[in-house]
Amino acid sequence: MAYHSFLLEPISCHAWNKDRTQIALCPNNHDVHIYKKDGTKWTKIHELKEHNGQVTGIDWAPESNRIVTCGADRNAYVWTQKEGVWKPTLVILRINRAARCVKWSPRENKFAVGSGSRLISICYFEQENDWWVCKHIKKPIRSTILSLDWHPNNVLLAAGSCDFKCRVFSAYIKEVEEKPGPTPWGSKMPFGEMLFESGGSGGGWVHSVCFSHSGNRLAWTSHDSTVAVAEGGKTCSVSSLSSETLPLLCVTFITENSIVAAGHDCYPVLFVYDSAKGSVAFGGKLDVPKQAAQKGISARERFQNLDRRASATQTSDQDLTTLHKNSISQISVLDGGRSNCAKFCTTGMDGGMVIWDVKTLESAMKDLKIV
Amino acid sequence: MSKNTVSDRFRRVDVDEYDENKFVDEEDGGENQLGPDEAEVDSLIRQGNLMEALHAVLKNPPINTKNQNVKDRAEGLVLKVLSSFKSGDIEKGVQSLDKNGVDLLMKYIYKGFERPSENSSAVLLQWHEKALSAGGVGCIVRVLTARKTV
């Protein structure tokens, strides 16, 4: 499990290119830095400076090699690489609050931006005007959109919001695509139609949403330390698990039944979804356990520990034995997609990035089964 | 103009009430929630059947009701049950609860912390320690993030 420390500041967001040799990340300021893999080192090759506010979301389209960034300055830019230089194109989002998250659609002909203006901007390129235009999804969102994820059919979009709900909307743009076929989430999909809303009052801010590879399942994590999975179908079943950890900030599917999430506890956690039983279960903590050095403590140290910590042992629970030393804010799949992930990457508020290998984890932790 | 500047009543206007974007929680019908059954719980305490009393007092939590009296009565009842447990039995009591029960117990514990009475905090702290080992910090996070609580 390779840990690389990029900065001392939090990494606000990151995105990988298609062959995973370059990573674009925001070092908690107005810029985007692109690093290239150089053996075991990472060297900075580009600095994308255009935003006037913190860059809150980056997404890198693998096929068309375009980067879209959104920031607290209420703007989004689409960057294309011409002769080795990244050139920005402004996209007017028509929002009056900061943009919070951005995602390219699977076919890369549109992208969605979630913002504090309580709406989602779906942007697509209009050929006649040579300009990116956007359409808004407003109802019934009542607070900031924190996270977005596209369904593989390029039309449905899941949004997690600060109004404690996770929703699935249709982002069908007739100018760029044909009518989509029916899905387990619904068959009529006009633009802006809400096909699913997580129920119940209360709960917590929905920090992260993720569709499974097939698009039939949707997982989200919430600030009340719960993780939930919804399965589309005639009866949309929702199963949730109240976890014992601190709130999880990011989630992804690594197979159709297994979910990895990470958050304020600084280590990724595995959850297993059983659709037959309709339940989400805790699968295990995924982190390399640090081998504590067992050396004898002198009597004097024992009393000192008793005095300071009210416990005679040396290591206190406060010491972080995890790879990340601060909350993990984003998780991305590197290899194998969401159906058979072999590697995934986490970045966090400690400015570090870890690439996790699923096979190594499986063999290192006994009782860990990735179904 | 001098007449307009005399009154400062405008300063007492709650502008947030007039904000059309104001977030209003969904109204869940809470009028019928009466809280745990006082008679049942009292009789179980008197019989010495503290496990059953614990389960009984955690039934029907007055979460959605707006009636503060119902909530206060429920809290008082829970405190009575928690105080009548022996220190050694607290752990067994917590183990007998399911996940939702532990969450609910934690809510009552924190509610009890808000208004400490004689010796209540000591008892509650003992329960807090056992509930924490059963529910983890996630349980406390759910107490803090709950929109409607006991």
Coordinates of C-alpha atoms in Angstrom, one line a residue:
Chain A
M1 CA 0.0 0.0 0.0
A2 CA 1.9 3.0 -1.2
Y3 CA 1.5 6.2 0.7
H4 CA 2.6 9.3 -1.0
S5 CA 2.6 12.7 0.7
F6 CA 1.9 15.4 -1.9
L7 CA 1.5 18.4 0.4
L8 CA 1.0 19.4 4.0
E9 CA -2.3 20.9 3.1
P10 CA -5.5 18.9 2.4
I11 CA -6.0 17.7 -1.1
S12 CA -9.4 19.2 -2.0
C13 CA -10.1 16.9 -4.9
H14 CA -8.3 14.7 -7.4
A15 CA -8.8 13.0 -10.7
W16 CA -6.8 10.5 -12.7
N17 CA -6.2 10.4 -16.4
K18 CA -7.1 7.3 -18.5
D19 CA -3.9 5.3 -18.1
R20 CA -3.4 6.4 -14.5
T21 CA 0.0 8.0 -15.2
Q22 CA -1.1 11.5 -14.3
I23 CA -3.1 12.8 -11.4
A24 CA -4.8 16.3 -11.3
L25 CA -5.3 17.6 -7.8
C26 CA -6.2 20.8 -6.0
P27 CA -3.8 21.7 -3.2
N28 CA -6.4 23.6 -1.2
N29 CA -6.0 26.7 -3.3
H30 CA -7.3 28.2 -6.5
D31 CA -5.1 26.1 -8.8
V32 CA -5.0 22.6 -10.1
H33 CA -1.7 20.8 -10.2
I34 CA -1.0 17.9 -12.5
Y35 CA 1.6 15.4 -11.4
K36 CA 3.1 12.7 -13.6
K37 CA 4.3 9.4 -12.3
D38 CA 8.1 9.0 -12.5
G39 CA 9.0 5.6 -11.3
T40 CA 8.1 5.8 -7.7
K41 CA 8.2 9.6 -7.6
W42 CA 5.6 12.1 -8.7
T43 CA 6.7 15.3 -10.5
K44 CA 4.6 18.3 -11.1
I45 CA 4.2 18.9 -14.9
H46 CA 1.4 21.4 -15.1
E47 CA -0.3 24.1 -13.1
L48 CA -3.8 25.1 -14.2
K49 CA -4.4 28.6 -12.9
E50 CA -7.8 30.1 -13.8
H51 CA -10.1 29.9 -10.9
N52 CA -10.7 32.7 -8.5
G53 CA -11.8 30.6 -5.7
Q54 CA -11.0 27.2 -4.2
V55 CA -11.3 24.4 -6.7
T56 CA -13.9 22.1 -5.2
G57 CA -14.2 19.5 -7.9
I58 CA -12.1 18.0 -10.7
D59 CA -13.0 15.3 -13.2
W60 CA -10.9 13.9 -16.0
A61 CA -12.7 12.4 -19.0
P62 CA -10.7 9.3 -20.0
E63 CA -11.6 9.1 -23.7
S64 CA -11.7 12.7 -24.7
N65 CA -8.9 13.7 -22.4
R66 CA -10.6 16.8 -21.1
I67 CA -10.6 18.0 -17.6
V68 CA -13.5 19.8 -16.0
T69 CA -13.0 21.8 -12.8
C70 CA -15.5 23.7 -10.7
G71 CA -14.8 26.1 -7.9
A72 CA -16.0 28.3 -5.2
D73 CA -16.0 31.2 -7.6
R74 CA -19.2 29.9 -9.1
N75 CA -17.5 28.9 -12.4
A76 CA -16.5 25.8 -14.2
Y77 CA -13.8 25.4 -16.8
V78 CA -13.3 22.7 -19.4
W79 CA -9.6 22.2 -20.1
T80 CA -8.4 20.7 -23.3
Q81 CA -4.8 19.9 -24.0
K82 CA -3.3 21.6 -27.1
E83 CA 0.3 20.9 -27.9
G84 CA 1.0 20.0 -24.4
V85 CA -0.6 23.1 -22.8
W86 CA -3.9 22.9 -21.0
K87 CA -6.3 25.6 -22.2
P88 CA -9.5 26.6 -20.3
T89 CA -12.9 27.3 -21.6
L90 CA -15.3 29.0 -19.3
V91 CA -18.7 27.5 -18.7
I92 CA -21.4 29.8 -17.4
L93 CA -23.3 27.8 -14.8
R94 CA -25.7 30.6 -13.8
I95 CA -25.4 29.9 -10.1
N96 CA -25.1 32.4 -7.4
R97 CA -23.3 30.2 -4.8
A98 CA -20.1 28.1 -4.9
A99 CA -20.0 25.0 -7.1
R100 CA -19.3 21.9 -5.0
C101 CA -18.8 18.8 -7.2
V102 CA -18.5 18.0 -10.9
K103 CA -18.7 14.8 -12.9
W104 CA -18.4 13.9 -16.6
S105 CA -21.2 11.7 -17.9
P106 CA -20.1 8.2 -19.0
R107 CA -20.2 9.2 -22.7
E108 CA -18.4 12.5 -21.9
N109 CA -20.8 14.6 -23.9
K110 CA -22.1 16.4 -20.8
F111 CA -21.2 17.0 -17.2
A112 CA -23.1 17.8 -14.1
V113 CA -22.2 20.4 -11.4
G114 CA -23.7 20.4 -8.0
S115 CA -23.7 23.7 -6.1
G116 CA -24.7 25.6 -3.0
S117 CA -27.4 27.3 -5.1
R118 CA -29.6 24.2 -4.4
L119 CA -29.6 23.1 -8.0
I120 CA -27.7 20.9 -10.4
S121 CA -26.3 22.4 -13.6
I122 CA -26.2 19.9 -16.5
C123 CA -23.8 21.3 -19.2
Y124 CA -23.5 20.2 -22.8
F125 CA -21.7 21.6 -25.8
E126 CA -23.8 23.4 -28.4
Q127 CA -22.1 23.0 -31.7
E128 CA -23.7 26.0 -33.5
N129 CA -22.6 28.5 -30.9
D130 CA -19.4 26.8 -30.1
W131 CA -20.3 27.3 -26.4
W132 CA -21.2 25.2 -23.4
V133 CA -24.7 25.8 -22.2
C134 CA -26.4 24.5 -19.1
K135 CA -29.8 23.5 -17.9
H136 CA -30.9 23.4 -14.3
I137 CA -32.5 20.8 -12.1
K138 CA -34.1 22.6 -9.2
K139 CA -37.1 20.8 -7.8
P140 CA -37.3 19.5 -5.1
I141 CA -33.7 20.2 -4.0
R142 CA -33.7 22.2 -0.8
S143 CA -30.0 22.5 0.1
T144 CA -26.5 22.3 -1.2
I145 CA -25.7 19.4 -3.5
L146 CA -22.6 17.6 -2.0
S147 CA -22.0 14.8 -4.5
L148 CA -23.0 13.5 -7.9
D149 CA -22.7 10.2 -9.8
W150 CA -23.9 9.3 -13.2
H151 CA -25.7 6.1 -14.1
P152 CA -24.0 4.1 -16.9
N153 CA -26.9 4.9 -19.3
N154 CA -25.6 8.5 -19.5
V155 CA -29.0 9.9 -18.5
L156 CA -29.7 9.2 -14.8
L157 CA -27.8 11.2 -12.2
A158 CA -27.7 10.5 -8.5
A159 CA -27.3 13.5 -6.2
G160 CA -26.6 13.6 -2.5
S161 CA -27.6 16.8 -0.8
C162 CA -27.4 18.6 2.5
D163 CA -31.2 18.4 2.9
F164 CA -30.6 14.8 4.1
K165 CA -31.8 13.1 0.9
C166 CA -30.2 11.1 -1.9
R167 CA -32.1 11.4 -5.1
V168 CA -31.9 10.1 -8.7
F169 CA -32.8 12.6 -11.4
S170 CA -33.0 12.3 -15.2
A171 CA -30.6 14.6 -16.9
Y172 CA -31.7 13.7 -20.4
I173 CA -30.7 16.3 -22.9
K174 CA -32.4 15.8 -26.2
E175 CA -29.9 17.8 -28.2
V176 CA -27.1 15.4 -27.5
E177 CA -28.6 12.0 -27.2
E178 CA -31.5 9.7 -28.1
K179 CA -34.2 8.7 -25.6
P180 CA -32.9 6.2 -23.1
G181 CA -34.5 2.8 -22.6
P182 CA -36.3 1.8 -19.4
T183 CA -34.2 1.0 -16.4
P184 CA -35.1 -0.4 -13.0
W185 CA -35.3 3.2 -11.7
G186 CA -38.1 4.1 -14.1
S187 CA -39.1 4.3 -17.8
K188 CA -40.3 7.9 -18.3
M189 CA -37.3 10.1 -18.0
P190 CA -37.9 13.7 -19.1
F191 CA -35.3 16.2 -18.0
G192 CA -35.4 17.0 -14.4
E193 CA -37.7 14.2 -13.4
M194 CA -37.0 12.8 -10.0
L195 CA -37.1 9.0 -10.1
F196 CA -36.0 8.2 -6.6
E197 CA -35.7 9.9 -3.2
S198 CA -34.4 8.4 -0.1
G199 CA -37.1 8.5 2.5
G200 CA -37.4 9.3 6.2
S201 CA -37.0 12.6 7.9
G202 CA -33.7 13.4 9.5
G203 CA -30.6 11.5 8.9
G204 CA -27.5 13.5 7.9
W205 CA -26.0 15.3 5.0
V206 CA -25.4 12.9 2.2
H207 CA -21.7 13.2 1.6
S208 CA -21.2 10.8 -1.2
V209 CA -23.2 8.7 -3.7
C210 CA -22.2 6.0 -6.1
F211 CA -23.9 3.8 -8.7
S212 CA -22.8 0.2 -9.0
H213 CA -21.3 -0.9 -12.4
S214 CA -24.7 -2.1 -13.7
G215 CA -26.4 1.0 -12.4
N216 CA -29.1 -1.1 -10.6
R217 CA -27.7 -0.3 -7.2
L218 CA -27.0 3.0 -5.5
A219 CA -25.0 3.5 -2.4
W220 CA -24.6 6.6 -0.3
T221 CA -23.1 7.7 3.0
S222 CA -24.5 10.1 5.3
H223 CA -23.3 12.3 8.1
D224 CA -25.2 10.3 10.8
S225 CA -22.7 7.5 10.3
T226 CA -24.9 5.4 8.1
V227 CA -24.3 3.8 4.8
A228 CA -27.3 2.8 2.7
V229 CA -27.9 0.9 -0.5
A230 CA -30.9 1.2 -2.7
E231 CA -31.8 -1.3 -5.4
G232 CA -33.9 0.0 -8.2
G233 CA -37.0 -2.0 -9.2
K234 CA -40.7 -2.0 -8.8
T235 CA -40.3 -1.8 -5.1
C236 CA -37.3 0.3 -4.5
S237 CA -35.8 -1.3 -1.5
V238 CA -33.4 0.6 0.7
S239 CA -31.2 -1.1 3.2
S240 CA -29.0 0.9 5.5
L241 CA -26.5 0.2 8.2
S242 CA -25.7 2.4 11.2
S243 CA -22.0 2.1 11.5
E244 CA -19.9 2.5 14.6
T245 CA -17.4 4.7 13.0
L246 CA -17.3 8.4 12.4
P247 CA -19.2 9.7 9.4
L248 CA -17.9 8.4 6.0
L249 CA -17.2 11.0 3.4
C250 CA -16.7 9.0 0.2
V251 CA -17.9 5.7 -1.1
T252 CA -17.5 3.5 -4.2
F253 CA -18.5 0.1 -5.4
I254 CA -15.6 -2.3 -6.0
T255 CA -17.8 -5.2 -7.1
E256 CA -21.5 -5.5 -7.5
N257 CA -21.9 -6.5 -3.9
S258 CA -19.0 -4.9 -2.1
I259 CA -18.6 -1.2 -1.1
V260 CA -15.6 0.6 0.1
A261 CA -16.1 3.8 2.1
A262 CA -13.8 6.1 4.0
G263 CA -14.2 9.2 6.0
H264 CA -13.3 10.9 9.3
D265 CA -11.8 7.7 10.8
C266 CA -8.9 7.9 8.3
Y267 CA -9.2 4.3 7.1
P268 CA -11.2 2.7 4.4
V269 CA -13.9 0.3 5.4
L270 CA -15.5 -2.6 3.5
F271 CA -19.3 -3.1 3.5
V272 CA -21.0 -6.1 1.9
Y273 CA -24.5 -5.8 0.4
D274 CA -26.7 -8.9 0.4
S275 CA -29.6 -8.3 -1.9
A276 CA -31.3 -11.6 -0.9
K277 CA -31.5 -10.5 2.7
G278 CA -31.7 -6.8 1.8
S279 CA -29.0 -5.9 4.2
V280 CA -25.7 -4.0 4.4
A281 CA -23.1 -5.6 6.7
F282 CA -19.8 -4.4 7.9
G283 CA -17.1 -6.3 6.1
G284 CA -13.9 -5.1 7.8
K285 CA -11.5 -2.4 8.3
L286 CA -9.1 -2.1 5.4
D287 CA -5.8 -0.8 6.7
V288 CA -2.4 -2.2 7.3
P289 CA -2.2 -2.8 11.0
K290 CA 0.9 -1.3 12.4
Q291 CA 3.0 -3.8 14.4
A292 CA 3.4 -2.2 17.8
A293 CA 6.9 -2.7 19.2
Q294 CA 6.6 -4.6 22.4
K295 CA 9.3 -3.4 24.7
G296 CA 9.3 -3.4 28.5
I297 CA 8.2 -0.4 30.3
S298 CA 10.0 0.7 33.4
A299 CA 8.1 1.2 36.6
R300 CA 8.8 5.0 36.4
E301 CA 7.2 5.2 32.9
R302 CA 4.3 3.2 34.1
F303 CA 3.5 5.7 36.8
Q304 CA 4.1 8.6 34.5
N305 CA 1.6 7.1 32.0
L306 CA -0.8 6.6 34.9
D307 CA -0.4 10.2 35.9
R308 CA -0.8 11.6 32.4
R309 CA -3.2 9.3 30.7
A310 CA -4.9 7.4 33.5
S311 CA -3.7 4.2 32.0
A312 CA -0.5 2.3 32.6
T313 CA 0.1 1.2 29.0
Q314 CA 2.3 3.1 26.6
T315 CA 0.3 3.3 23.4
S316 CA -2.9 5.3 23.8
D317 CA -5.9 4.9 21.6
Q318 CA -5.3 8.4 20.3
D319 CA -2.3 7.4 18.3
L320 CA -3.3 7.0 14.6
T321 CA -2.1 3.6 13.4
T322 CA -3.6 4.2 9.9
L323 CA -1.8 5.2 6.7
H324 CA -3.7 8.4 6.3
K325 CA -3.2 10.8 9.2
N326 CA -6.3 12.8 8.7
S327 CA -9.8 12.4 7.2
I328 CA -10.1 10.7 3.8
S329 CA -12.2 12.9 1.6
Q330 CA -12.2 11.2 -1.8
I331 CA -11.9 7.7 -3.1
S332 CA -11.5 6.7 -6.8
V333 CA -11.3 3.4 -8.6
L334 CA -8.1 3.0 -10.6
D335 CA -8.2 -0.5 -12.1
G336 CA -10.9 -2.9 -13.0
G337 CA -13.9 -0.5 -12.8
R338 CA -16.7 -0.8 -10.3
S339 CA -17.4 -4.4 -11.1
N340 CA -14.1 -5.9 -10.4
C341 CA -11.9 -3.3 -8.8
A342 CA -8.2 -4.3 -8.4
K343 CA -6.9 -1.0 -7.2
F344 CA -8.4 2.1 -5.7
C345 CA -6.9 5.4 -4.5
T346 CA -7.8 7.6 -1.5
T347 CA -6.8 11.2 -0.9
G348 CA -7.3 13.1 2.3
M349 CA -6.9 16.1 4.4
D350 CA -3.4 15.1 5.3
G351 CA -2.3 16.0 1.8
G352 CA -1.4 12.3 1.1
M353 CA -2.6 9.8 -1.4
V354 CA -2.7 6.0 -0.9
I355 CA -3.1 3.5 -3.6
W356 CA -4.8 0.3 -2.2
D357 CA -4.4 -3.1 -3.9
V358 CA -7.5 -5.2 -3.4
K359 CA -5.7 -8.6 -3.7
T360 CA -3.1 -7.6 -1.2
L361 CA -5.8 -6.4 1.2
E362 CA -7.7 -9.6 0.8
S363 CA -4.7 -11.7 1.6
A364 CA -3.5 -9.5 4.5
M365 CA -6.8 -9.4 6.4
K366 CA -8.1 -12.8 7.2
D367 CA -11.9 -13.1 7.2
L368 CA -12.1 -10.4 4.6
K369 CA -14.1 -11.6 1.7
I370 CA -14.8 -9.5 -1.3
V371 CA -17.9 -11.0 -2.9
Chain B
M1 CA -38.3 61.5 10.0
S2 CA -37.7 61.8 13.6
K3 CA -40.8 59.8 14.3
N4 CA -39.5 56.9 12.3
T5 CA -36.2 56.7 14.1
V6 CA -37.7 56.5 17.6
S7 CA -39.1 53.0 17.5
D8 CA -36.7 50.1 17.3
R9 CA -39.3 47.4 17.0
F10 CA -37.9 46.5 13.6
R11 CA -34.9 45.0 15.4
R12 CA -37.0 42.4 17.0
V13 CA -38.4 41.1 13.7
D14 CA -37.1 37.5 13.0
V15 CA -36.1 38.0 9.3
D16 CA -35.5 34.2 8.9
E17 CA -39.2 33.6 9.2
Y18 CA -39.7 35.6 6.0
D19 CA -37.0 33.9 4.0
E20 CA -38.8 31.9 1.3
N21 CA -35.9 29.5 1.0
K22 CA -36.0 28.6 4.7
F23 CA -35.6 24.9 5.3
V24 CA -38.6 23.4 7.1
D25 CA -38.4 19.9 8.5
E26 CA -41.0 17.5 7.3
E27 CA -43.9 17.2 9.8
D28 CA -44.3 13.6 11.0
G29 CA -47.5 13.1 12.9
G30 CA -46.3 13.1 16.5
E31 CA -49.5 14.0 18.2
N32 CA -50.2 10.4 19.3
Q33 CA -46.8 9.7 20.8
L34 CA -47.2 9.4 24.5
G35 CA -43.9 8.1 25.6
P36 CA -43.3 4.9 27.6
D37 CA -46.0 3.5 29.7
E38 CA -45.4 4.9 33.2
A39 CA -47.5 2.4 35.1
E40 CA -45.9 -0.6 33.4
V41 CA -42.4 0.6 34.0
D42 CA -43.1 1.5 37.6
S43 CA -44.5 -2.0 38.3
L44 CA -41.5 -3.7 36.7
I45 CA -39.1 -1.6 38.8
R46 CA -41.0 -2.5 41.9
Q47 CA -40.8 -6.2 41.0
G48 CA -37.1 -5.9 40.6
N49 CA -37.3 -6.9 36.9
L50 CA -34.9 -4.3 35.7
M51 CA -34.1 -5.8 32.3
E52 CA -37.8 -5.7 31.4
A53 CA -38.1 -2.2 32.8
L54 CA -35.3 -1.1 30.6
H55 CA -37.0 -2.6 27.5
A56 CA -40.3 -1.1 28.5
V57 CA -39.0 2.4 29.1
L58 CA -37.3 2.4 25.7
K59 CA -40.6 1.7 23.9
N60 CA -42.6 4.5 22.3
P61 CA -40.0 7.2 22.4
P62 CA -41.6 10.6 22.1
I63 CA -39.5 11.7 19.2
N64 CA -41.9 13.4 17.0
T65 CA -44.2 15.1 19.5
K66 CA -44.0 18.8 20.1
N67 CA -45.3 18.4 23.6
Q68 CA -42.4 19.2 25.9
N69 CA -44.1 17.7 29.0
V70 CA -44.3 14.3 27.3
K71 CA -40.6 14.4 26.6
D72 CA -39.7 15.5 30.1
R73 CA -41.8 12.8 31.6
A74 CA -40.2 10.2 29.4
E75 CA -36.7 11.4 30.3
G76 CA -37.5 11.3 34.0
L77 CA -38.8 7.8 33.7
V78 CA -35.7 6.6 31.8
L79 CA -33.5 8.2 34.5
K80 CA -35.4 6.3 37.2
V81 CA -34.8 3.0 35.5
L82 CA -31.2 3.7 34.8
S83 CA -30.5 4.7 38.4
S84 CA -32.1 1.6 39.8
F85 CA -29.6 -0.7 38.0
K86 CA -26.7 -2.0 39.9
S87 CA -23.3 -1.0 38.5
G88 CA -22.4 -4.6 37.6
D89 CA -25.7 -5.2 35.7
I90 CA -25.3 -2.1 33.4
E91 CA -23.2 -4.0 30.9
K92 CA -25.7 -6.8 30.6
G93 CA -28.5 -4.3 30.3
V94 CA -26.8 -2.7 27.3
Q95 CA -26.0 -6.0 25.7
S96 CA -29.6 -6.9 25.7
L97 CA -30.5 -4.0 23.5
D98 CA -30.4 -4.1 19.7
K99 CA -28.7 -1.4 17.6
N100 CA -31.7 0.9 17.6
G101 CA -32.1 0.4 21.3
V102 CA -28.5 1.5 21.9
D103 CA -29.0 4.6 19.8
L104 CA -32.1 5.5 21.7
L105 CA -30.5 4.9 25.0
M106 CA -27.6 7.2 24.0
K107 CA -30.2 9.9 23.1
Y108 CA -31.7 9.7 26.5
I109 CA -28.3 9.7 28.2
Y110 CA -27.3 12.9 26.5
K111 CA -30.7 14.4 27.2
G112 CA -30.1 13.5 30.8
F113 CA -26.7 15.3 30.7
E114 CA -28.4 18.5 29.7
R115 CA -30.2 18.8 32.9
P116 CA -28.1 17.2 35.7
S117 CA -29.7 16.5 39.0
E118 CA -28.2 15.0 42.1
N119 CA -26.1 12.1 41.2
S120 CA -27.7 11.7 37.8
S121 CA -24.5 12.4 35.9
A122 CA -22.5 9.7 37.7
V123 CA -25.1 7.1 36.8
L124 CA -25.4 8.4 33.2
L125 CA -21.6 8.4 32.8
Q126 CA -21.5 4.7 33.7
W127 CA -24.2 3.9 31.2
H128 CA -22.5 6.1 28.7
E129 CA -19.3 4.1 28.9
K130 CA -21.1 0.8 28.3
A131 CA -23.3 2.2 25.6
L132 CA -20.2 3.6 23.9
S133 CA -18.4 0.3 23.8
A134 CA -21.6 -1.3 22.3
G135 CA -22.5 1.4 19.8
G136 CA -19.2 3.0 19.0
V137 CA -18.7 6.7 18.2
G138 CA -21.2 6.3 15.4
C139 CA -23.9 6.0 18.0
I140 CA -22.9 9.4 19.5
V141 CA -22.8 10.9 16.0
R142 CA -26.4 9.9 15.5
V143 CA -27.4 11.6 18.7
L144 CA -25.7 14.8 17.5
T145 CA -27.1 14.7 14.0
A146 CA -30.7 13.7 14.8
R147 CA -33.1 16.3 13.7
K148 CA -35.8 15.1 16.0
T149 CA -34.8 13.7 19.3
V150 CA -36.3 12.6 22.6

